[in-house]
């Protein structure tokens, strides 16, 4: 099973992604995590990605597609995966030729996401989680990622979930949506 998780930062994608990964015994991967690892490299590409991430901008589509395709070609992802953070633009969605079963959209308001993230940042600060970067990511979500939701809605694979409900309820709603 190939599942995509979409939502603004703080929507609970990694929590739900880990849960689904355990439930269906398929690996979870997030492009944010892949890029954070790459940004640690002391190479030209590493420095470039670090700069883009710290500003809250998006890594260009071509680079993103290349990196994601390379990852998904690995044998561990052959049977399926839970993919978090990709696609984030319409062009990424259209170019992605991997066959998707379901796309789960965890919907939370900007206000709720910012509140959750400021709380989370209390004890675990991440270099790319400054308030300016978070606001930029939310702005880019509305501009570039919302069209991706429409794209999958029209294809009939989008499951929309109220991500502001308690974690367990969100779990249940997702499973219900997948079984439909
Ligand atoms: P995330 O942890 O998903 O919020 O991702 C952190 C950062 O990684 C983003 O702000 C982008 O700079 C980059 N990133 C992650 N996924 C993508 C993507 N699909 N397209 C472009 N940039 C991405």
PDB file of C-alpha atoms and ligand atoms in Angstrom:
ATOM      1  CA  UNK A   1       0.000   0.000   0.000  1.00  0.00           C
ATOM      2  CA  UNK A   2       1.260   3.438  -0.962  1.00  0.00           C
ATOM      3  CA  UNK A   3       0.015   6.248   1.221  1.00  0.00           C
ATOM      4  CA  UNK A   4       0.778   9.946   1.127  1.00  0.00           C
ATOM      5  CA  UNK A   5       0.338  12.258   4.106  1.00  0.00           C
ATOM      6  CA  UNK A   6      -0.322  15.924   3.491  1.00  0.00           C
ATOM      7  CA  UNK A   7      -0.773  18.729   6.013  1.00  0.00           C
ATOM      8  CA  UNK A   8       0.884  21.873   7.283  1.00  0.00           C
ATOM      9  CA  UNK A   9       3.755  21.500   9.682  1.00  0.00           C
ATOM     10  CA  UNK A  10       2.313  20.617  13.078  1.00  0.00           C
ATOM     11  CA  UNK A  11      -0.695  18.773  11.645  1.00  0.00           C
ATOM     12  CA  UNK A  12       0.494  15.476  13.131  1.00  0.00           C
ATOM     13  CA  UNK A  13       1.860  13.805   9.991  1.00  0.00           C
ATOM     14  CA  UNK A  14       4.817  12.107  11.637  1.00  0.00           C
ATOM     15  CA  UNK A  15       2.716  10.861  14.588  1.00  0.00           C
ATOM     16  CA  UNK A  16       0.087   9.405  12.275  1.00  0.00           C
ATOM     17  CA  UNK A  17       2.738   8.230   9.797  1.00  0.00           C
ATOM     18  CA  UNK A  18       4.524   6.189  12.470  1.00  0.00           C
ATOM     19  CA  UNK A  19       1.214   4.744  13.597  1.00  0.00           C
ATOM     20  CA  UNK A  20       0.259   3.677  10.053  1.00  0.00           C
ATOM     21  CA  UNK A  21       3.732   2.308   9.432  1.00  0.00           C
ATOM     22  CA  UNK A  22       3.407   0.031  12.455  1.00  0.00           C
ATOM     23  CA  UNK A  23      -0.169  -0.948  11.684  1.00  0.00           C
ATOM     24  CA  UNK A  24       0.453  -1.908   8.046  1.00  0.00           C
ATOM     25  CA  UNK A  25       4.102  -2.988   8.453  1.00  0.00           C
ATOM     26  CA  UNK A  26       5.328  -0.682   5.731  1.00  0.00           C
ATOM     27  CA  UNK A  27       8.128   1.867   6.041  1.00  0.00           C
ATOM     28  CA  UNK A  28       7.565   5.542   6.783  1.00  0.00           C
ATOM     29  CA  UNK A  29       9.684   8.218   5.179  1.00  0.00           C
ATOM     30  CA  UNK A  30       9.553  11.985   5.181  1.00  0.00           C
ATOM     31  CA  UNK A  31      11.144  14.307   2.668  1.00  0.00           C
ATOM     32  CA  UNK A  32      11.759  16.828   5.461  1.00  0.00           C
ATOM     33  CA  UNK A  33      13.886  14.209   7.225  1.00  0.00           C
ATOM     34  CA  UNK A  34      15.716  13.277   4.011  1.00  0.00           C
ATOM     35  CA  UNK A  35      16.511  16.935   3.348  1.00  0.00           C
ATOM     36  CA  UNK A  36      17.589  17.552   6.950  1.00  0.00           C
ATOM     37  CA  UNK A  37      20.077  14.689   6.613  1.00  0.00           C
ATOM     38  CA  UNK A  38      21.339  16.062   3.283  1.00  0.00           C
ATOM     39  CA  UNK A  39      21.674  19.549   4.804  1.00  0.00           C
ATOM     40  CA  UNK A  40      24.251  18.196   7.267  1.00  0.00           C
ATOM     41  CA  UNK A  41      26.614  17.291   4.434  1.00  0.00           C
ATOM     42  CA  UNK A  42      29.509  19.664   3.931  1.00  0.00           C
ATOM     43  CA  UNK A  43      28.972  19.602   0.174  1.00  0.00           C
ATOM     44  CA  UNK A  44      27.620  22.265  -2.158  1.00  0.00           C
ATOM     45  CA  UNK A  45      24.212  20.564  -2.292  1.00  0.00           C
ATOM     46  CA  UNK A  46      24.209  20.147   1.500  1.00  0.00           C
ATOM     47  CA  UNK A  47      24.861  23.845   2.089  1.00  0.00           C
ATOM     48  CA  UNK A  48      22.279  24.823  -0.508  1.00  0.00           C
ATOM     49  CA  UNK A  49      19.547  22.650   1.021  1.00  0.00           C
ATOM     50  CA  UNK A  50      20.355  23.977   4.496  1.00  0.00           C
ATOM     51  CA  UNK A  51      19.885  27.535   3.316  1.00  0.00           C
ATOM     52  CA  UNK A  52      16.581  26.737   1.571  1.00  0.00           C
ATOM     53  CA  UNK A  53      15.241  24.858   4.600  1.00  0.00           C
ATOM     54  CA  UNK A  54      16.219  27.439   7.169  1.00  0.00           C
ATOM     55  CA  UNK A  55      14.331  30.068   5.183  1.00  0.00           C
ATOM     56  CA  UNK A  56      11.265  27.805   4.990  1.00  0.00           C
ATOM     57  CA  UNK A  57      11.407  27.768   1.190  1.00  0.00           C
ATOM     58  CA  UNK A  58      10.832  24.702  -0.967  1.00  0.00           C
ATOM     59  CA  UNK A  59      13.632  22.708  -2.545  1.00  0.00           C
ATOM     60  CA  UNK A  60      13.164  23.039  -6.341  1.00  0.00           C
ATOM     61  CA  UNK A  61      10.840  20.453  -7.910  1.00  0.00           C
ATOM     62  CA  UNK A  62      13.421  18.841 -10.174  1.00  0.00           C
ATOM     63  CA  UNK A  63      15.865  18.206  -7.330  1.00  0.00           C
ATOM     64  CA  UNK A  64      13.089  17.000  -5.032  1.00  0.00           C
ATOM     65  CA  UNK A  65      11.706  14.584  -7.621  1.00  0.00           C
ATOM     66  CA  UNK A  66      15.142  13.161  -8.317  1.00  0.00           C
ATOM     67  CA  UNK A  67      15.920  12.596  -4.644  1.00  0.00           C
ATOM     68  CA  UNK A  68      12.490  11.112  -3.820  1.00  0.00           C
ATOM     69  CA  UNK A  69      12.600   8.774  -6.845  1.00  0.00           C
ATOM     70  CA  UNK A  70      16.070   7.569  -5.853  1.00  0.00           C
ATOM     71  CA  UNK A  71      14.823   6.762  -2.356  1.00  0.00           C
ATOM     72  CA  UNK A  72      11.670   4.991  -3.502  1.00  0.00           C
ATOM     73  CA  UNK A  73      13.654   2.814  -5.889  1.00  0.00           C
ATOM     74  CA  UNK A  74      15.281   1.138  -2.897  1.00  0.00           C
ATOM     75  CA  UNK A  75      14.101  -2.414  -2.285  1.00  0.00           C
ATOM     76  CA  UNK A  76      12.608  -1.634   1.149  1.00  0.00           C
ATOM     77  CA  UNK A  77       9.979   0.610  -0.461  1.00  0.00           C
ATOM     78  CA  UNK A  78       8.963  -1.806  -3.211  1.00  0.00           C
ATOM     79  CA  UNK A  79       5.935  -3.166  -1.357  1.00  0.00           C
ATOM     80  CA  UNK A  80       4.710   0.211  -0.212  1.00  0.00           C
ATOM     81  CA  UNK A  81       5.367   3.165   2.037  1.00  0.00           C
ATOM     82  CA  UNK A  82       3.937   6.019   4.017  1.00  0.00           C
ATOM     83  CA  UNK A  83       5.316   9.171   2.461  1.00  0.00           C
ATOM     84  CA  UNK A  84       5.180  12.440   4.413  1.00  0.00           C
ATOM     85  CA  UNK A  85       5.996  15.856   2.932  1.00  0.00           C
ATOM     86  CA  UNK A  86       5.768  14.991  -0.747  1.00  0.00           C
ATOM     87  CA  UNK A  87       4.319  16.058  -3.171  1.00  0.00           C
ATOM     88  CA  UNK A  88       4.112  19.679  -2.116  1.00  0.00           C
ATOM     89  CA  UNK A  89       3.531  21.285  -5.512  1.00  0.00           C
ATOM     90  CA  UNK A  90       1.254  20.443  -8.415  1.00  0.00           C
ATOM     91  CA  UNK A  91       4.228  19.812 -10.638  1.00  0.00           C
ATOM     92  CA  UNK A  92       5.680  17.307  -8.131  1.00  0.00           C
ATOM     93  CA  UNK A  93       2.301  15.540  -8.008  1.00  0.00           C
ATOM     94  CA  UNK A  94       1.956  15.374 -11.773  1.00  0.00           C
ATOM     95  CA  UNK A  95       5.528  14.208 -12.350  1.00  0.00           C
ATOM     96  CA  UNK A  96       5.371  11.542  -9.651  1.00  0.00           C
ATOM     97  CA  UNK A  97       4.750   8.243 -11.383  1.00  0.00           C
ATOM     98  CA  UNK A  98       4.773   5.826  -8.491  1.00  0.00           C
ATOM     99  CA  UNK A  99       1.115   4.857  -8.202  1.00  0.00           C
ATOM    100  CA  UNK A 100      -0.641   6.002  -5.043  1.00  0.00           C
ATOM    101  CA  UNK A 101      -3.459   4.252  -3.210  1.00  0.00           C
ATOM    102  CA  UNK A 102      -4.574   6.934  -0.782  1.00  0.00           C
ATOM    103  CA  UNK A 103      -3.702  10.517   0.075  1.00  0.00           C
ATOM    104  CA  UNK A 104      -4.493  11.565   3.614  1.00  0.00           C
ATOM    105  CA  UNK A 105      -4.936  15.247   4.282  1.00  0.00           C
ATOM    106  CA  UNK A 106      -4.629  16.160   7.958  1.00  0.00           C
ATOM    107  CA  UNK A 107      -6.436  19.465   8.164  1.00  0.00           C
ATOM    108  CA  UNK A 108      -5.562  21.866  10.994  1.00  0.00           C
ATOM    109  CA  UNK A 109      -5.881  25.658  11.078  1.00  0.00           C
ATOM    110  CA  UNK A 110      -2.778  27.845  10.760  1.00  0.00           C
ATOM    111  CA  UNK A 111      -3.411  29.099  14.294  1.00  0.00           C
ATOM    112  CA  UNK A 112      -3.546  25.590  15.777  1.00  0.00           C
ATOM    113  CA  UNK A 113      -0.382  24.550  13.879  1.00  0.00           C
ATOM    114  CA  UNK A 114       1.586  27.577  15.099  1.00  0.00           C
ATOM    115  CA  UNK A 115       0.376  26.991  18.634  1.00  0.00           C
ATOM    116  CA  UNK A 116       1.408  23.314  18.527  1.00  0.00           C
ATOM    117  CA  UNK A 117       4.819  24.130  17.072  1.00  0.00           C
ATOM    118  CA  UNK A 118       5.646  26.845  19.571  1.00  0.00           C
ATOM    119  CA  UNK A 119       4.774  24.376  22.304  1.00  0.00           C
ATOM    120  CA  UNK A 120       6.863  21.598  20.680  1.00  0.00           C
ATOM    121  CA  UNK A 121       9.797  23.983  20.280  1.00  0.00           C
ATOM    122  CA  UNK A 122       9.930  24.489  24.015  1.00  0.00           C
ATOM    123  CA  UNK A 123      12.329  21.624  24.581  1.00  0.00           C
ATOM    124  CA  UNK A 124      13.371  20.478  21.117  1.00  0.00           C
ATOM    125  CA  UNK A 125      14.616  23.323  18.964  1.00  0.00           C
ATOM    126  CA  UNK A 126      15.267  22.629  15.310  1.00  0.00           C
ATOM    127  CA  UNK A 127      17.365  25.004  13.288  1.00  0.00           C
ATOM    128  CA  UNK A 128      14.771  25.267  10.521  1.00  0.00           C
ATOM    129  CA  UNK A 129      11.883  25.929  12.923  1.00  0.00           C
ATOM    130  CA  UNK A 130      12.182  29.664  13.456  1.00  0.00           C
ATOM    131  CA  UNK A 131       8.873  31.545  13.522  1.00  0.00           C
ATOM    132  CA  UNK A 132       9.708  33.199  10.197  1.00  0.00           C
ATOM    133  CA  UNK A 133      10.407  29.829   8.547  1.00  0.00           C
ATOM    134  CA  UNK A 134       7.212  28.341   9.988  1.00  0.00           C
ATOM    135  CA  UNK A 135       5.116  31.235   8.686  1.00  0.00           C
ATOM    136  CA  UNK A 136       6.763  30.943   5.275  1.00  0.00           C
ATOM    137  CA  UNK A 137       6.019  27.188   5.161  1.00  0.00           C
ATOM    138  CA  UNK A 138       2.361  27.811   6.008  1.00  0.00           C
ATOM    139  CA  UNK A 139       2.132  30.516   3.342  1.00  0.00           C
ATOM    140  CA  UNK A 140       3.688  28.198   0.752  1.00  0.00           C
ATOM    141  CA  UNK A 141       1.351  25.393   1.781  1.00  0.00           C
ATOM    142  CA  UNK A 142      -1.689  27.499   0.889  1.00  0.00           C
ATOM    143  CA  UNK A 143      -0.129  28.692  -2.325  1.00  0.00           C
ATOM    144  CA  UNK A 144       1.477  25.526  -3.689  1.00  0.00           C
ATOM    145  CA  UNK A 145       0.158  22.510  -1.772  1.00  0.00           C
ATOM    146  CA  UNK A 146      -3.577  23.255  -1.740  1.00  0.00           C
ATOM    147  CA  UNK A 147      -3.732  22.742  -5.534  1.00  0.00           C
ATOM    148  CA  UNK A 148      -2.218  19.283  -4.895  1.00  0.00           C
ATOM    149  CA  UNK A 149      -5.216  18.476  -2.666  1.00  0.00           C
ATOM    150  CA  UNK A 150      -7.601  19.406  -5.486  1.00  0.00           C
ATOM    151  CA  UNK A 151      -5.602  17.256  -7.876  1.00  0.00           C
ATOM    152  CA  UNK A 152      -5.986  14.156  -5.680  1.00  0.00           C
ATOM    153  CA  UNK A 153      -9.590  15.004  -4.782  1.00  0.00           C
ATOM    154  CA  UNK A 154     -10.483  14.893  -8.465  1.00  0.00           C
ATOM    155  CA  UNK A 155      -8.727  11.537  -8.769  1.00  0.00           C
ATOM    156  CA  UNK A 156     -10.920  10.231  -5.921  1.00  0.00           C
ATOM    157  CA  UNK A 157      -8.055   9.177  -3.641  1.00  0.00           C
ATOM    158  CA  UNK A 158      -8.126  12.025  -1.116  1.00  0.00           C
ATOM    159  CA  UNK A 159      -9.174  11.316   2.469  1.00  0.00           C
ATOM    160  CA  UNK A 160      -9.796  14.506   4.412  1.00  0.00           C
ATOM    161  CA  UNK A 161      -9.395  14.284   8.173  1.00  0.00           C
ATOM    162  CA  UNK A 162     -10.000  16.823  10.928  1.00  0.00           C
ATOM    163  CA  UNK A 163      -6.487  16.883  12.404  1.00  0.00           C
ATOM    164  CA  UNK A 164      -7.540  18.975  15.386  1.00  0.00           C
ATOM    165  CA  UNK A 165      -9.270  16.028  17.039  1.00  0.00           C
ATOM    166  CA  UNK A 166      -7.401  13.920  19.637  1.00  0.00           C
ATOM    167  CA  UNK A 167      -4.653  11.656  18.218  1.00  0.00           C
ATOM    168  CA  UNK A 168      -6.633   8.414  18.801  1.00  0.00           C
ATOM    169  CA  UNK A 169      -9.684   9.766  17.020  1.00  0.00           C
ATOM    170  CA  UNK A 170      -7.574  10.914  14.076  1.00  0.00           C
ATOM    171  CA  UNK A 171      -6.106   7.367  13.978  1.00  0.00           C
ATOM    172  CA  UNK A 172      -9.582   5.860  13.757  1.00  0.00           C
ATOM    173  CA  UNK A 173     -10.772   8.287  11.099  1.00  0.00           C
ATOM    174  CA  UNK A 174      -7.750   7.516   8.933  1.00  0.00           C
ATOM    175  CA  UNK A 175      -8.270   3.755   9.178  1.00  0.00           C
ATOM    176  CA  UNK A 176     -11.954   4.180   8.352  1.00  0.00           C
ATOM    177  CA  UNK A 177     -11.026   6.266   5.307  1.00  0.00           C
ATOM    178  CA  UNK A 178      -8.453   3.744   4.084  1.00  0.00           C
ATOM    179  CA  UNK A 179     -10.915   0.821   4.352  1.00  0.00           C
ATOM    180  CA  UNK A 180     -13.600   2.601   2.308  1.00  0.00           C
TER     181      UNK A 180
HETATM  182  P1  LIG B   1       9.082  19.349   6.593  1.00  0.00           P
HETATM  183  O1  LIG B   1       9.823  18.685   7.691  1.00  0.00           O
HETATM  184  O2  LIG B   1       8.189  18.422   5.821  1.00  0.00           O
HETATM  185  O3  LIG B   1       8.353  20.582   7.031  1.00  0.00           O
HETATM  186  O4  LIG B   1      10.189  19.828   5.528  1.00  0.00           O
HETATM  187  C1  LIG B   1      11.207  20.703   5.917  1.00  0.00           C
HETATM  188  C2  LIG B   1      11.751  21.413   4.698  1.00  0.00           C
HETATM  189  O5  LIG B   1      12.259  20.475   3.753  1.00  0.00           O
HETATM  190  C3  LIG B   1      10.762  22.256   3.903  1.00  0.00           C
HETATM  191  O6  LIG B   1      10.569  23.525   4.466  1.00  0.00           O
HETATM  192  C4  LIG B   1      11.431  22.318   2.543  1.00  0.00           C
HETATM  193  O7  LIG B   1      12.503  23.233   2.545  1.00  0.00           O
HETATM  194  C5  LIG B   1      12.020  20.928   2.420  1.00  0.00           C
HETATM  195  N1  LIG B   1      11.055  20.007   1.767  1.00  0.00           N
HETATM  196  C6  LIG B   1      10.497  18.904   2.302  1.00  0.00           C
HETATM  197  N2  LIG B   1       9.701  18.278   1.427  1.00  0.00           N
HETATM  198  C7  LIG B   1       9.734  19.007   0.289  1.00  0.00           C
HETATM  199  C8  LIG B   1       9.115  18.891  -0.982  1.00  0.00           C
HETATM  200  N3  LIG B   1       8.278  17.892  -1.278  1.00  0.00           N
HETATM  201  N4  LIG B   1       9.409  19.842  -1.915  1.00  0.00           N
HETATM  202  C9  LIG B   1      10.256  20.829  -1.657  1.00  0.00           C
HETATM  203  N5  LIG B   1      10.869  21.008  -0.489  1.00  0.00           N
HETATM  204  C10 LIG B   1      10.613  20.117   0.501  1.00  0.00           C
END
